[in-house]
Amino acid sequence: MTAMPAPVMMNVRQRRIGDKLAIVVLGFSVFLIIAILAVILGNVAIHGAGAVTWEFLTQPPRDGLMAGGIMPAIVGTAALVILMSIAAVPLGVATAIYLHEYTPAEGLSLAWKRFRVSKGRPGRRRLFFRAMSALLATITRSAVANLAGVPSIVFGLFGLGFFIQFIGRSIDRATQPPGEVLWGQGSLLWAACTLALLTLPTVIVATEEALRTVPQDLREASLALGATQWETIRRVVLPGSLSGILTGAILGISRGAGEVAPILFTGAAYYLPFLPGDVTDQFMHLGYHVLILSTQSPDVEATKPLLYGTVFVLLALTFLLNLTGVIIRSRTRSKANR
Amino acid sequence: MPMRHFDREIEHLKELLLRMGAMVEDQIAESIRALLERDTAVAERVIAGDSEIDRMELEIDQHTIELIAMMQPAAVDLRFVAAAMKITPELERIADLAVDVCERAIELNREPQLKPLVDIPRLARNAQDMVRQSLDSFVRRDAVLAREVIARDDEVDSLTEQSFRELLTYMLEDSKNISRAIRLTFVGKYFERIADGATNICEMVVYLAEGKVIKHSNESA
Amino acid sequence: MTTMEIVTPAPAATAVPRPPAAAPAKIEVRDFNFFYGESKVLHGIGLDIPEKQVTALIGPSGCGKSTFLRSINRMNDIIAGARGEGLISIGGQDVYAPDVDVVTLRRRVGMVFQRSNPFPKSIYENIAYGLRIGGIKDRRVLDETVERSLRRAALWDEVKDRQNASALALSGGQQQRLCIARALAVDPEILLMDEPASALDPIATQKIEELVYELKSNYTIVIVTHNMQQAARVSDRTAFFMLGKLVEYDETRTIFMNPGEKLTEDYITGRFG
């Protein structure tokens, strides 16, 4: 065999230049992002830090929102986030567990095909249930995917139409004296439910990812020791994926904490003389407060400091949530590897 | 570290070999006794006991092959098993030679003694010693002792020659001596071959201890 | 991951020729076939695995030996489309009978996998896992059982002072012995080992082999190995599989010194595979 002529290669110098160019471009993008972030945060910090006083944080607003503090909004936001988490996280985690652990691995088309060709053979009923389970999983997954793409204002309208007017009013008709409206109006409860729907996809996807990181070996080891599937999930899979699940939950929660559109029609109010006492009460909300201050204020200049202050508090809360997430994640991760 | 399963198998093989060696030494001792004391009963017992030695040879053979197939011994362990495989038939041949001695003894006992035996007993004791020492050297994996035993073989050869020359004179003297003299010559030959067997065993011991093959070299007898 | 097909056992086929077992058979297999979906991967397997001995399953890759092993404790159930037909009975009880509780079966039949898979928990908790599932909470019972299992797996001396350390901090060989201890903790009758030493270095392998040799006085062991010499060193009986069929099954010394089938001999001598 004759030797092949050596292929003509680009000289090393050219390739090195390409390499360096990539670093420069990528570095510049990073710099750009950081710069933008710095500008936004800097702007807020400069104008808002001054307004954040003890009075600001602990007093309700006065003079038609032009003075005073934002304490009710803080309380309302906190209450909302807590209720939303209670609604979203267990449901999301449970759904993800079902999708990942209990769904037939072969997928819908294969499961259906196996069922079809099994005519007359034993075990047909079992194959049927497998196929149905695969169908349910497919439907659930596409529902989750679509849900993730819905604009947040649509969630708000859904919350109004379904939770408040349909369910809320039905409950009122059944439980309240005629004409009385208790459940059929905007409240913490319905706002939390609406927000929960919004954050569900995030929680589900992140939880499934976390479950996926648990190696199949461990499940097999547990089953081989005579554990049932649920015992395996409870004792091996969940503890092993806890950090990922928590991350996903906190990601969802911090996203939901900042959303304003879904709560517009479902319970947020721009001024309330009292703090929300139970789940049927309306509430004030930091994000909503920002909207009101920037659009409804009679004297824009006077309320500017208050506006910046509110934004500052809102961002601080978001960062606090994310930081908590990071801390929890790193601690559960290190605990698992001890 | 506790003894491995493999080490136990090797130990077992060694025990079997030593047991066989002890039995062979016994046979040699008894055959000498049968010859010198002119005791036919002892000779017959030796002949009968040979079948047990044959059985042991087969058992050890089987054992060594199994050990190789199942345990894949390496290095010194492999040399040990190889040595065991070669020493066993050597021991069996030595035992057969003792039987041959006894057969001649029985024949000699039917006739009056030709002469007081001097050389042959010396020859016999040498061969007996060499066998015992060769087995000792195997147990202790002592190549030095093994080489000493190999060196003694020359002495045994010259004793055999000496004994033969003496018996030759008896044969030339009187034709009635011939049959007894010839039988005694055979006996001398048998003991010489027993000594050769012992040196073969010692060559195996050197291989086991040092990994060196001295068979057919100028170090061997 | 739902359970797999349960098919009523086929009627006892004509006896598959097998050499008489010296000990009472613990596991009886008659005309066992196995399918992954449409493809048949085990054909008419029949053999008797004797009690308290080590039986090795050897054969080239993909010959079905691991599949067969996993059929004994029905670990194949978790694989989609897996289906077994025929008889596997343990102590006289058909493993695939409709009323068999797989969870109980898997306590009686322990399994050790090719790559060690300790839980990301402490050494103690790994071994106590099987007990806790069984509802045992008494600290004393747990302590005793953990110690006994670690001793049986020849790991006690090495870890007795750090039972609360993470299992993942152990070396590969130690982790595998931990998995063995974990399996032993629930006191199974049978131990299935799927190439337990294939991911280990020679020293660790030798320790595992020595351990198997010690364990057989108390447990019936079935070990799959692609290392023929390991099968020769460790087992009493050996079964040679090829392309999903049982080619030969006999005492180990016969298989390795004078096998009956030419295929077996070709494999043992390395002429293929």
PDB file of N, CA, C and O in Angstrom, chain A residues 80 83 163-164 168 182-194 262-263 265-269 276 278-283:
ATOM      1  N   LEU A  80     -48.609  34.722  50.667  1.00  0.00           N
ATOM      2  CA  LEU A  80     -48.906  34.145  49.354  1.00  0.00           C
ATOM      3  C   LEU A  80     -47.891  33.083  48.980  1.00  0.00           C
ATOM      4  O   LEU A  80     -48.238  31.995  48.514  1.00  0.00           O
ATOM      5  N   LEU A  83     -48.391  29.871  51.001  1.00  0.00           N
ATOM      6  CA  LEU A  83     -49.534  29.079  50.542  1.00  0.00           C
ATOM      7  C   LEU A  83     -49.267  28.450  49.184  1.00  0.00           C
ATOM      8  O   LEU A  83     -49.617  27.289  48.935  1.00  0.00           O
ATOM      9  N   PHE A 163     -61.280  29.223  39.366  1.00  0.00           N
ATOM     10  CA  PHE A 163     -61.237  29.119  40.826  1.00  0.00           C
ATOM     11  C   PHE A 163     -62.285  30.001  41.479  1.00  0.00           C
ATOM     12  O   PHE A 163     -63.045  29.574  42.328  1.00  0.00           O
ATOM     13  N   ILE A 164     -62.305  31.269  41.043  1.00  0.00           N
ATOM     14  CA  ILE A 164     -63.164  32.211  41.760  1.00  0.00           C
ATOM     15  C   ILE A 164     -64.612  32.074  41.326  1.00  0.00           C
ATOM     16  O   ILE A 164     -65.488  31.820  42.152  1.00  0.00           O
ATOM     17  N   GLY A 168     -65.393  28.897  43.472  1.00  0.00           N
ATOM     18  CA  GLY A 168     -65.691  29.740  44.618  1.00  0.00           C
ATOM     19  C   GLY A 168     -67.182  29.999  44.759  1.00  0.00           C
ATOM     20  O   GLY A 168     -67.758  29.837  45.848  1.00  0.00           O
ATOM     21  N   LEU A 182     -68.349  34.658  49.988  1.00  0.00           N
ATOM     22  CA  LEU A 182     -67.145  34.485  50.801  1.00  0.00           C
ATOM     23  C   LEU A 182     -66.006  33.872  49.979  1.00  0.00           C
ATOM     24  O   LEU A 182     -64.901  34.395  49.918  1.00  0.00           O
ATOM     25  N   TRP A 183     -66.334  32.760  49.327  1.00  0.00           N
ATOM     26  CA  TRP A 183     -65.294  32.079  48.559  1.00  0.00           C
ATOM     27  C   TRP A 183     -65.225  32.576  47.119  1.00  0.00           C
ATOM     28  O   TRP A 183     -64.206  32.408  46.463  1.00  0.00           O
ATOM     29  N   GLY A 184     -66.296  33.154  46.654  1.00  0.00           N
ATOM     30  CA  GLY A 184     -66.353  33.525  45.243  1.00  0.00           C
ATOM     31  C   GLY A 184     -65.736  34.863  44.940  1.00  0.00           C
ATOM     32  O   GLY A 184     -66.250  35.635  44.133  1.00  0.00           O
ATOM     33  N   GLN A 185     -64.654  35.174  45.592  1.00  0.00           N
ATOM     34  CA  GLN A 185     -64.001  36.442  45.310  1.00  0.00           C
ATOM     35  C   GLN A 185     -62.497  36.280  45.451  1.00  0.00           C
ATOM     36  O   GLN A 185     -62.014  35.259  45.921  1.00  0.00           O
ATOM     37  N   GLY A 186     -61.788  37.334  45.058  1.00  0.00           N
ATOM     38  CA  GLY A 186     -60.334  37.271  45.117  1.00  0.00           C
ATOM     39  C   GLY A 186     -59.833  37.051  46.536  1.00  0.00           C
ATOM     40  O   GLY A 186     -60.333  37.648  47.462  1.00  0.00           O
ATOM     41  N   SER A 187     -58.867  36.191  46.722  1.00  0.00           N
ATOM     42  CA  SER A 187     -58.361  35.906  48.057  1.00  0.00           C
ATOM     43  C   SER A 187     -56.992  35.255  47.980  1.00  0.00           C
ATOM     44  O   SER A 187     -56.538  34.838  46.918  1.00  0.00           O
ATOM     45  N   LEU A 188     -56.354  35.180  49.152  1.00  0.00           N
ATOM     46  CA  LEU A 188     -55.059  34.495  49.214  1.00  0.00           C
ATOM     47  C   LEU A 188     -55.153  33.090  48.630  1.00  0.00           C
ATOM     48  O   LEU A 188     -54.283  32.625  47.902  1.00  0.00           O
ATOM     49  N   LEU A 189     -56.235  32.403  48.976  1.00  0.00           N
ATOM     50  CA  LEU A 189     -56.380  31.020  48.565  1.00  0.00           C
ATOM     51  C   LEU A 189     -56.332  30.871  47.045  1.00  0.00           C
ATOM     52  O   LEU A 189     -55.521  30.119  46.501  1.00  0.00           O
ATOM     53  N   TRP A 190     -57.169  31.631  46.370  1.00  0.00           N
ATOM     54  CA  TRP A 190     -57.234  31.451  44.922  1.00  0.00           C
ATOM     55  C   TRP A 190     -56.005  31.981  44.229  1.00  0.00           C
ATOM     56  O   TRP A 190     -55.549  31.446  43.223  1.00  0.00           O
ATOM     57  N   ALA A 191     -55.443  33.062  44.772  1.00  0.00           N
ATOM     58  CA  ALA A 191     -54.199  33.560  44.178  1.00  0.00           C
ATOM     59  C   ALA A 191     -53.099  32.517  44.326  1.00  0.00           C
ATOM     60  O   ALA A 191     -52.310  32.275  43.406  1.00  0.00           O
ATOM     61  N   ALA A 192     -53.051  31.898  45.504  1.00  0.00           N
ATOM     62  CA  ALA A 192     -52.024  30.878  45.718  1.00  0.00           C
ATOM     63  C   ALA A 192     -52.219  29.713  44.767  1.00  0.00           C
ATOM     64  O   ALA A 192     -51.260  29.182  44.198  1.00  0.00           O
ATOM     65  N   CYS A 193     -53.470  29.289  44.582  1.00  0.00           N
ATOM     66  CA  CYS A 193     -53.728  28.172  43.668  1.00  0.00           C
ATOM     67  C   CYS A 193     -53.296  28.531  42.246  1.00  0.00           C
ATOM     68  O   CYS A 193     -52.677  27.713  41.545  1.00  0.00           O
ATOM     69  N   THR A 194     -53.628  29.743  41.844  1.00  0.00           N
ATOM     70  CA  THR A 194     -53.263  30.155  40.495  1.00  0.00           C
ATOM     71  C   THR A 194     -51.745  30.159  40.312  1.00  0.00           C
ATOM     72  O   THR A 194     -51.220  29.643  39.317  1.00  0.00           O
ATOM     73  N   PRO A 262     -50.720  36.931  37.378  1.00  0.00           N
ATOM     74  CA  PRO A 262     -51.729  35.974  37.824  1.00  0.00           C
ATOM     75  C   PRO A 262     -52.523  36.456  39.040  1.00  0.00           C
ATOM     76  O   PRO A 262     -53.609  35.947  39.296  1.00  0.00           O
ATOM     77  N   ILE A 263     -51.965  37.409  39.803  1.00  0.00           N
ATOM     78  CA  ILE A 263     -52.675  37.783  41.023  1.00  0.00           C
ATOM     79  C   ILE A 263     -53.524  39.037  40.826  1.00  0.00           C
ATOM     80  O   ILE A 263     -54.199  39.477  41.750  1.00  0.00           O
ATOM     81  N   PHE A 265     -56.203  39.529  39.130  1.00  0.00           N
ATOM     82  CA  PHE A 265     -57.648  39.361  39.265  1.00  0.00           C
ATOM     83  C   PHE A 265     -58.024  38.392  40.359  1.00  0.00           C
ATOM     84  O   PHE A 265     -59.191  38.094  40.557  1.00  0.00           O
ATOM     85  N   THR A 266     -57.016  37.854  41.007  1.00  0.00           N
ATOM     86  CA  THR A 266     -57.355  36.787  41.927  1.00  0.00           C
ATOM     87  C   THR A 266     -57.122  37.142  43.385  1.00  0.00           C
ATOM     88  O   THR A 266     -57.174  36.281  44.238  1.00  0.00           O
ATOM     89  N   GLY A 267     -56.863  38.357  43.689  1.00  0.00           N
ATOM     90  CA  GLY A 267     -56.841  38.657  45.124  1.00  0.00           C
ATOM     91  C   GLY A 267     -55.939  39.787  45.564  1.00  0.00           C
ATOM     92  O   GLY A 267     -55.994  40.181  46.717  1.00  0.00           O
ATOM     93  N   ALA A 268     -55.132  40.315  44.666  1.00  0.00           N
ATOM     94  CA  ALA A 268     -54.254  41.399  45.116  1.00  0.00           C
ATOM     95  C   ALA A 268     -55.048  42.701  45.208  1.00  0.00           C
ATOM     96  O   ALA A 268     -55.899  42.985  44.379  1.00  0.00           O
ATOM     97  N   ALA A 269     -54.694  43.484  46.193  1.00  0.00           N
ATOM     98  CA  ALA A 269     -55.376  44.771  46.363  1.00  0.00           C
ATOM     99  C   ALA A 269     -54.340  45.853  46.547  1.00  0.00           C
ATOM    100  O   ALA A 269     -53.255  45.583  47.070  1.00  0.00           O
ATOM    101  N   PRO A 276     -54.224  40.486  56.052  1.00  0.00           N
ATOM    102  CA  PRO A 276     -55.073  39.314  55.790  1.00  0.00           C
ATOM    103  C   PRO A 276     -55.116  38.382  57.007  1.00  0.00           C
ATOM    104  O   PRO A 276     -54.088  38.038  57.559  1.00  0.00           O
ATOM    105  N   ASP A 278     -57.343  35.403  57.210  1.00  0.00           N
ATOM    106  CA  ASP A 278     -57.370  33.994  56.840  1.00  0.00           C
ATOM    107  C   ASP A 278     -57.369  33.883  55.324  1.00  0.00           C
ATOM    108  O   ASP A 278     -57.311  34.902  54.625  1.00  0.00           O
ATOM    109  N   VAL A 279     -57.449  32.685  54.818  1.00  0.00           N
ATOM    110  CA  VAL A 279     -57.193  32.495  53.395  1.00  0.00           C
ATOM    111  C   VAL A 279     -58.236  33.133  52.497  1.00  0.00           C
ATOM    112  O   VAL A 279     -58.035  33.272  51.298  1.00  0.00           O
ATOM    113  N   THR A 280     -59.358  33.532  53.079  1.00  0.00           N
ATOM    114  CA  THR A 280     -60.363  34.126  52.208  1.00  0.00           C
ATOM    115  C   THR A 280     -60.187  35.631  52.073  1.00  0.00           C
ATOM    116  O   THR A 280     -60.949  36.289  51.378  1.00  0.00           O
ATOM    117  N   ASP A 281     -59.176  36.164  52.746  1.00  0.00           N
ATOM    118  CA  ASP A 281     -58.968  37.604  52.678  1.00  0.00           C
ATOM    119  C   ASP A 281     -58.146  38.008  51.470  1.00  0.00           C
ATOM    120  O   ASP A 281     -57.336  37.236  50.966  1.00  0.00           O
ATOM    121  N   GLN A 282     -58.329  39.241  51.055  1.00  0.00           N
ATOM    122  CA  GLN A 282     -57.449  39.802  50.038  1.00  0.00           C
ATOM    123  C   GLN A 282     -56.134  40.199  50.701  1.00  0.00           C
ATOM    124  O   GLN A 282     -56.000  40.163  51.924  1.00  0.00           O
ATOM    125  N   PHE A 283     -55.184  40.621  49.876  1.00  0.00           N
ATOM    126  CA  PHE A 283     -53.860  40.885  50.420  1.00  0.00           C
ATOM    127  C   PHE A 283     -53.166  41.928  49.573  1.00  0.00           C
ATOM    128  O   PHE A 283     -53.520  42.151  48.403  1.00  0.00           O
TER     129      PHE A 283
END
